[in-house]
Amino acid sequence: MKNIIVVFFILMFSGVSAIQAEEVVVPLPLDLVTFEKSLESRSFIVLDTRSAKEFAEGHIKKSVFLGVDGPFETWLSIAVPDKNQFILVIADEDKAQNVLSKLNEKGYFHVKGFLKGGIDTWIKAGKKLQKINEVEAADLEKVISGKNKQVLDVRKPEEYRQGHLVTALNNPLSELPAWSQALQNKNTYYVHCASGYRSMIAVSLLQLHGAKNVVNVKGGYQAIQTNQNLKIESQ
């Protein structure tokens, strides 16, 4: 009872209404059985807050990438546009409480909890992981010359105008819900941003919503710029 009262007053003084407070799910460390059972429900997604490299190497199905060591708050509303979305969190144990605090501050009150022991718990139990297909920027010259292949630059329009790969389309991450509907599964899409953070968010969202052939370009535009065989133009 004491804990409930404390939580209520914390919420009250942080600007949360009484109605909202009643709906709040207090996040907890979840054992594997509870986490996996929740994941079976279509109402839950997994918010994976590890690094882009770790996410690419292996993540739980239905996961969206949003690394806590990057601009987490900036892209939270794109990664999880619905604040009523039920969320399960994957985080390094020493960063889990920080992630939960950031979510609470931004009004995401439907976080059930985080997997105790992080991704290692999932791996040690022999559970399957999905991976993100990736290519080096140096390989783009070869891979984009084929049929049904397209480069998507998810940086902001002003970044794109300052310099971009000649064949790349500018599809800003902030507008992903609109342009993603036009993607065709017969095509393979090579996605990049400036350095890799935003492109990993984009690829994870596209993967979550059923896109079949999306590939992350490692190192993003920073790596593309250094390759003399790739043609760059500005507007």
CSV table of C-alpha atoms in Angstrom, one decimal:
chain,number,residue,atom,x,y,z
A,1,MET,CA,0.0,0.0,0.0
A,2,LYS,CA,2.9,2.4,0.9
A,3,ASN,CA,4.4,1.8,-2.6
A,4,ILE,CA,1.1,2.6,-4.3
A,5,ILE,CA,0.8,5.9,-2.4
A,6,VAL,CA,4.3,6.9,-3.3
A,7,VAL,CA,3.8,6.1,-7.0
A,8,PHE,CA,0.5,8.1,-6.9
A,9,PHE,CA,2.2,11.2,-5.5
A,10,ILE,CA,5.1,11.0,-7.9
A,11,LEU,CA,2.7,10.9,-10.8
A,12,MET,CA,0.6,13.6,-9.4
A,13,PHE,CA,3.5,16.1,-8.9
A,14,SER,CA,4.9,15.2,-12.4
A,15,GLY,CA,1.7,16.5,-14.0
A,16,VAL,CA,-0.1,13.1,-14.6
A,17,SER,CA,-3.9,13.3,-14.0
A,18,ALA,CA,-5.8,11.0,-11.7
A,19,ILE,CA,-7.3,9.2,-14.7
A,20,GLN,CA,-3.9,8.6,-16.2
A,21,ALA,CA,-2.4,7.5,-12.9
A,22,GLU,CA,-5.0,4.7,-12.7
A,23,GLU,CA,-3.9,3.5,-16.1
A,24,VAL,CA,-0.2,3.4,-15.3
A,25,VAL,CA,1.5,0.0,-15.4
A,26,VAL,CA,4.4,0.1,-13.0
A,27,PRO,CA,7.3,-1.4,-14.9
A,28,LEU,CA,9.0,-4.4,-13.3
A,29,PRO,CA,11.9,-6.8,-14.2
A,30,LEU,CA,10.2,-9.7,-15.9
A,31,ASP,CA,11.3,-13.3,-15.9
A,32,LEU,CA,11.6,-15.1,-19.2
A,33,VAL,CA,8.2,-16.9,-18.9
A,34,THR,CA,6.3,-13.7,-18.2
A,35,PHE,CA,8.1,-11.7,-20.9
A,36,GLU,CA,7.5,-14.4,-23.5
A,37,LYS,CA,3.9,-14.8,-22.6
A,38,SER,CA,3.3,-11.1,-22.9
A,39,LEU,CA,5.1,-11.1,-26.3
A,40,GLU,CA,2.5,-13.6,-27.6
A,41,SER,CA,-0.1,-10.8,-27.5
A,42,ARG,CA,-0.3,-8.7,-30.6
A,43,SER,CA,-0.8,-5.6,-28.5
A,44,PHE,CA,2.9,-5.7,-27.3
A,45,ILE,CA,6.0,-4.6,-29.1
A,46,VAL,CA,9.6,-4.9,-27.9
A,47,LEU,CA,11.6,-1.7,-27.6
A,48,ASP,CA,15.3,-2.7,-27.9
A,49,THR,CA,17.5,0.0,-26.4
A,50,ARG,CA,20.9,-1.5,-27.0
A,51,SER,CA,23.4,-0.3,-29.6
A,52,ALA,CA,22.7,-0.4,-33.3
A,53,LYS,CA,25.5,-3.0,-33.7
A,54,GLU,CA,24.0,-5.3,-31.1
A,55,PHE,CA,20.5,-4.9,-32.5
A,56,ALA,CA,21.7,-5.8,-36.0
A,57,GLU,CA,23.5,-8.9,-34.8
A,58,GLY,CA,20.4,-10.3,-33.1
A,59,HIS,CA,17.1,-9.1,-31.6
A,60,ILE,CA,13.8,-10.5,-30.6
A,61,LYS,CA,11.0,-10.6,-33.2
A,62,LYS,CA,8.6,-7.7,-33.1
A,63,SER,CA,11.4,-5.4,-31.8
A,64,VAL,CA,11.9,-1.7,-32.6
A,65,PHE,CA,15.4,-0.3,-32.2
A,66,LEU,CA,15.9,2.9,-30.2
A,67,GLY,CA,19.3,3.0,-28.6
A,68,VAL,CA,19.4,4.7,-25.2
A,69,ASP,CA,22.9,6.0,-25.8
A,70,GLY,CA,21.8,7.9,-28.8
A,71,PRO,CA,19.1,10.7,-29.4
A,72,PHE,CA,16.5,8.5,-27.7
A,73,GLU,CA,14.0,11.2,-26.8
A,74,THR,CA,14.3,12.8,-30.3
A,75,TRP,CA,13.1,9.7,-32.1
A,76,LEU,CA,10.9,8.1,-29.5
A,77,SER,CA,7.6,9.4,-31.1
A,78,ILE,CA,8.7,7.9,-34.4
A,79,ALA,CA,9.8,4.6,-33.0
A,80,VAL,CA,6.6,4.3,-30.9
A,81,PRO,CA,4.0,6.8,-32.3
A,82,ASP,CA,1.2,5.6,-30.1
A,83,LYS,CA,1.6,6.4,-26.4
A,84,ASN,CA,-1.0,3.8,-25.6
A,85,GLN,CA,1.1,1.1,-27.1
A,86,PHE,CA,2.0,-1.7,-24.7
A,87,ILE,CA,5.8,-2.0,-24.5
A,88,LEU,CA,8.3,-4.6,-23.3
A,89,VAL,CA,11.8,-3.3,-22.9
A,90,ILE,CA,15.2,-4.9,-23.8
A,91,ALA,CA,18.0,-3.0,-22.1
A,92,ASP,CA,21.4,-3.5,-20.5
A,93,GLU,CA,20.7,-4.1,-16.8
A,94,ASP,CA,22.6,-1.0,-15.7
A,95,LYS,CA,20.6,1.2,-18.1
A,96,ALA,CA,17.1,-0.3,-17.6
A,97,GLN,CA,15.9,2.2,-15.0
A,98,ASN,CA,17.2,5.1,-17.1
A,99,VAL,CA,15.2,3.9,-20.1
A,100,LEU,CA,12.0,3.5,-18.0
A,101,SER,CA,12.5,7.0,-16.6
A,102,LYS,CA,12.8,8.5,-20.1
A,103,LEU,CA,9.6,6.6,-21.3
A,104,ASN,CA,7.7,7.9,-18.2
A,105,GLU,CA,8.9,11.5,-18.7
A,106,LYS,CA,7.5,11.4,-22.3
A,107,GLY,CA,4.1,10.0,-21.3
A,108,TYR,CA,4.6,6.3,-22.2
A,109,PHE,CA,2.7,4.7,-19.3
A,110,HIS,CA,2.0,1.3,-20.8
A,111,VAL,CA,5.4,-0.2,-20.2
A,112,LYS,CA,4.9,-3.6,-18.7
A,113,GLY,CA,8.6,-4.1,-17.8
A,114,PHE,CA,12.0,-5.2,-19.0
A,115,LEU,CA,13.5,-8.7,-19.4
A,116,LYS,CA,15.5,-9.5,-16.4
A,117,GLY,CA,19.1,-10.2,-17.4
A,118,GLY,CA,18.5,-8.5,-20.8
A,119,ILE,CA,19.1,-10.2,-24.1
A,120,ASP,CA,21.5,-12.7,-22.5
A,121,THR,CA,18.5,-14.3,-20.7
A,122,TRP,CA,16.8,-14.9,-24.1
A,123,ILE,CA,20.0,-16.3,-25.7
A,124,LYS,CA,20.9,-18.6,-22.8
A,125,ALA,CA,17.3,-20.1,-23.0
A,126,GLY,CA,18.1,-21.0,-26.7
A,127,LYS,CA,15.4,-18.6,-28.1
A,128,LYS,CA,15.6,-17.5,-31.7
A,129,LEU,CA,16.9,-14.1,-32.7
A,130,GLN,CA,16.3,-12.1,-35.9
A,131,LYS,CA,19.1,-10.2,-37.6
A,132,ILE,CA,19.3,-7.1,-39.8
A,133,ASN,CA,20.9,-7.6,-43.2
A,134,GLU,CA,23.7,-5.1,-43.6
A,135,VAL,CA,26.2,-4.0,-46.2
A,136,GLU,CA,29.3,-1.9,-46.1
A,137,ALA,CA,29.1,1.5,-48.0
A,138,ALA,CA,32.0,0.2,-50.2
A,139,ASP,CA,29.7,-2.5,-51.5
A,140,LEU,CA,26.9,-0.2,-52.6
A,141,GLU,CA,28.4,0.3,-56.1
A,142,LYS,CA,27.9,-3.4,-56.8
A,143,VAL,CA,24.6,-4.1,-55.1
A,144,ILE,CA,22.6,-1.1,-56.3
A,145,SER,CA,23.5,-1.6,-60.0
A,146,GLY,CA,21.1,-4.6,-60.2
A,147,LYS,CA,17.4,-4.7,-61.0
A,148,ASN,CA,14.8,-3.8,-58.3
A,149,LYS,CA,17.3,-2.2,-56.0
A,150,GLN,CA,16.9,1.2,-54.4
A,151,VAL,CA,18.8,3.4,-51.9
A,152,LEU,CA,16.7,5.2,-49.3
A,153,ASP,CA,18.3,8.2,-47.5
A,154,VAL,CA,16.4,8.8,-44.3
A,155,ARG,CA,18.1,12.0,-43.3
A,156,LYS,CA,16.4,15.3,-43.1
A,157,PRO,CA,15.8,17.1,-46.4
A,158,GLU,CA,18.3,19.8,-45.6
A,159,GLU,CA,21.0,17.2,-45.0
A,160,TYR,CA,20.1,15.5,-48.2
A,161,ARG,CA,20.4,18.8,-50.2
A,162,GLN,CA,23.9,19.4,-48.8
A,163,GLY,CA,25.1,16.1,-50.3
A,164,HIS,CA,23.7,12.7,-51.2
A,165,LEU,CA,24.3,9.6,-53.3
A,166,VAL,CA,23.2,10.3,-56.8
A,167,THR,CA,20.8,7.4,-57.0
A,168,ALA,CA,19.3,7.8,-53.5
A,169,LEU,CA,15.8,8.8,-52.7
A,170,ASN,CA,15.2,11.1,-49.8
A,171,ASN,CA,12.7,9.5,-47.5
A,172,PRO,CA,13.1,11.2,-44.1
A,173,LEU,CA,12.7,9.0,-41.0
A,174,SER,CA,10.2,11.5,-39.6
A,175,GLU,CA,7.8,10.8,-42.5
A,176,LEU,CA,8.2,7.0,-42.5
A,177,PRO,CA,4.6,6.1,-41.9
A,178,ALA,CA,3.7,7.9,-45.2
A,179,TRP,CA,6.4,6.7,-47.6
A,180,SER,CA,6.7,3.1,-46.2
A,181,GLN,CA,3.3,2.3,-47.7
A,182,ALA,CA,4.6,2.7,-51.2
A,183,LEU,CA,7.5,0.2,-50.8
A,184,GLN,CA,7.2,-3.0,-52.9
A,185,ASN,CA,8.3,-6.4,-51.6
A,186,LYS,CA,9.8,-7.2,-55.1
A,187,ASN,CA,12.4,-4.5,-54.5
A,188,THR,CA,15.4,-4.5,-52.1
A,189,TYR,CA,15.9,-1.3,-50.2
A,190,TYR,CA,19.3,-0.1,-48.9
A,191,VAL,CA,18.7,2.3,-46.1
A,192,HIS,CA,21.1,4.8,-44.7
A,193,CYS,CA,21.2,8.0,-42.6
A,194,ALA,CA,24.2,10.0,-41.4
A,195,SER,CA,26.0,7.4,-39.3
A,196,GLY,CA,23.6,4.5,-38.7
A,197,TYR,CA,21.3,5.3,-35.8
A,198,ARG,CA,18.3,6.6,-37.7
A,199,SER,CA,18.6,4.0,-40.4
A,200,MET,CA,18.5,1.2,-37.8
A,201,ILE,CA,15.2,2.7,-36.5
A,202,ALA,CA,13.8,2.8,-40.0
A,203,VAL,CA,14.9,-0.7,-40.9
A,204,SER,CA,13.5,-2.1,-37.6
A,205,LEU,CA,10.1,-0.4,-38.2
A,206,LEU,CA,9.9,-1.5,-41.8
A,207,GLN,CA,10.8,-5.1,-40.7
A,208,LEU,CA,8.1,-4.9,-37.9
A,209,HIS,CA,5.5,-3.9,-40.5
A,210,GLY,CA,6.3,-6.7,-42.9
A,211,ALA,CA,8.9,-5.3,-45.3
A,212,LYS,CA,10.8,-8.3,-46.7
A,213,ASN,CA,14.0,-6.9,-48.3
A,214,VAL,CA,15.5,-4.0,-46.3
A,215,VAL,CA,19.2,-3.7,-45.7
A,216,ASN,CA,21.1,-1.3,-43.5
A,217,VAL,CA,24.1,0.5,-44.9
A,218,LYS,CA,26.8,0.4,-42.2
A,219,GLY,CA,28.3,3.8,-41.4
A,220,GLY,CA,25.7,5.7,-43.3
A,221,TYR,CA,26.5,8.8,-45.4
A,222,GLN,CA,29.7,9.3,-43.5
A,223,ALA,CA,31.0,6.1,-44.9
A,224,ILE,CA,29.5,6.7,-48.4
A,225,GLN,CA,31.4,10.1,-48.6
A,226,THR,CA,34.7,8.4,-48.2
A,227,ASN,CA,34.3,6.0,-51.1
A,228,GLN,CA,35.5,7.6,-54.4
A,229,ASN,CA,33.6,5.1,-56.5
A,230,LEU,CA,30.2,6.4,-55.3
A,231,LYS,CA,28.9,9.5,-57.0
A,232,ILE,CA,27.8,12.3,-54.7
A,233,GLU,CA,25.8,15.4,-55.7
A,234,SER,CA,24.3,18.4,-53.8
A,235,GLN,CA,21.4,20.7,-54.6
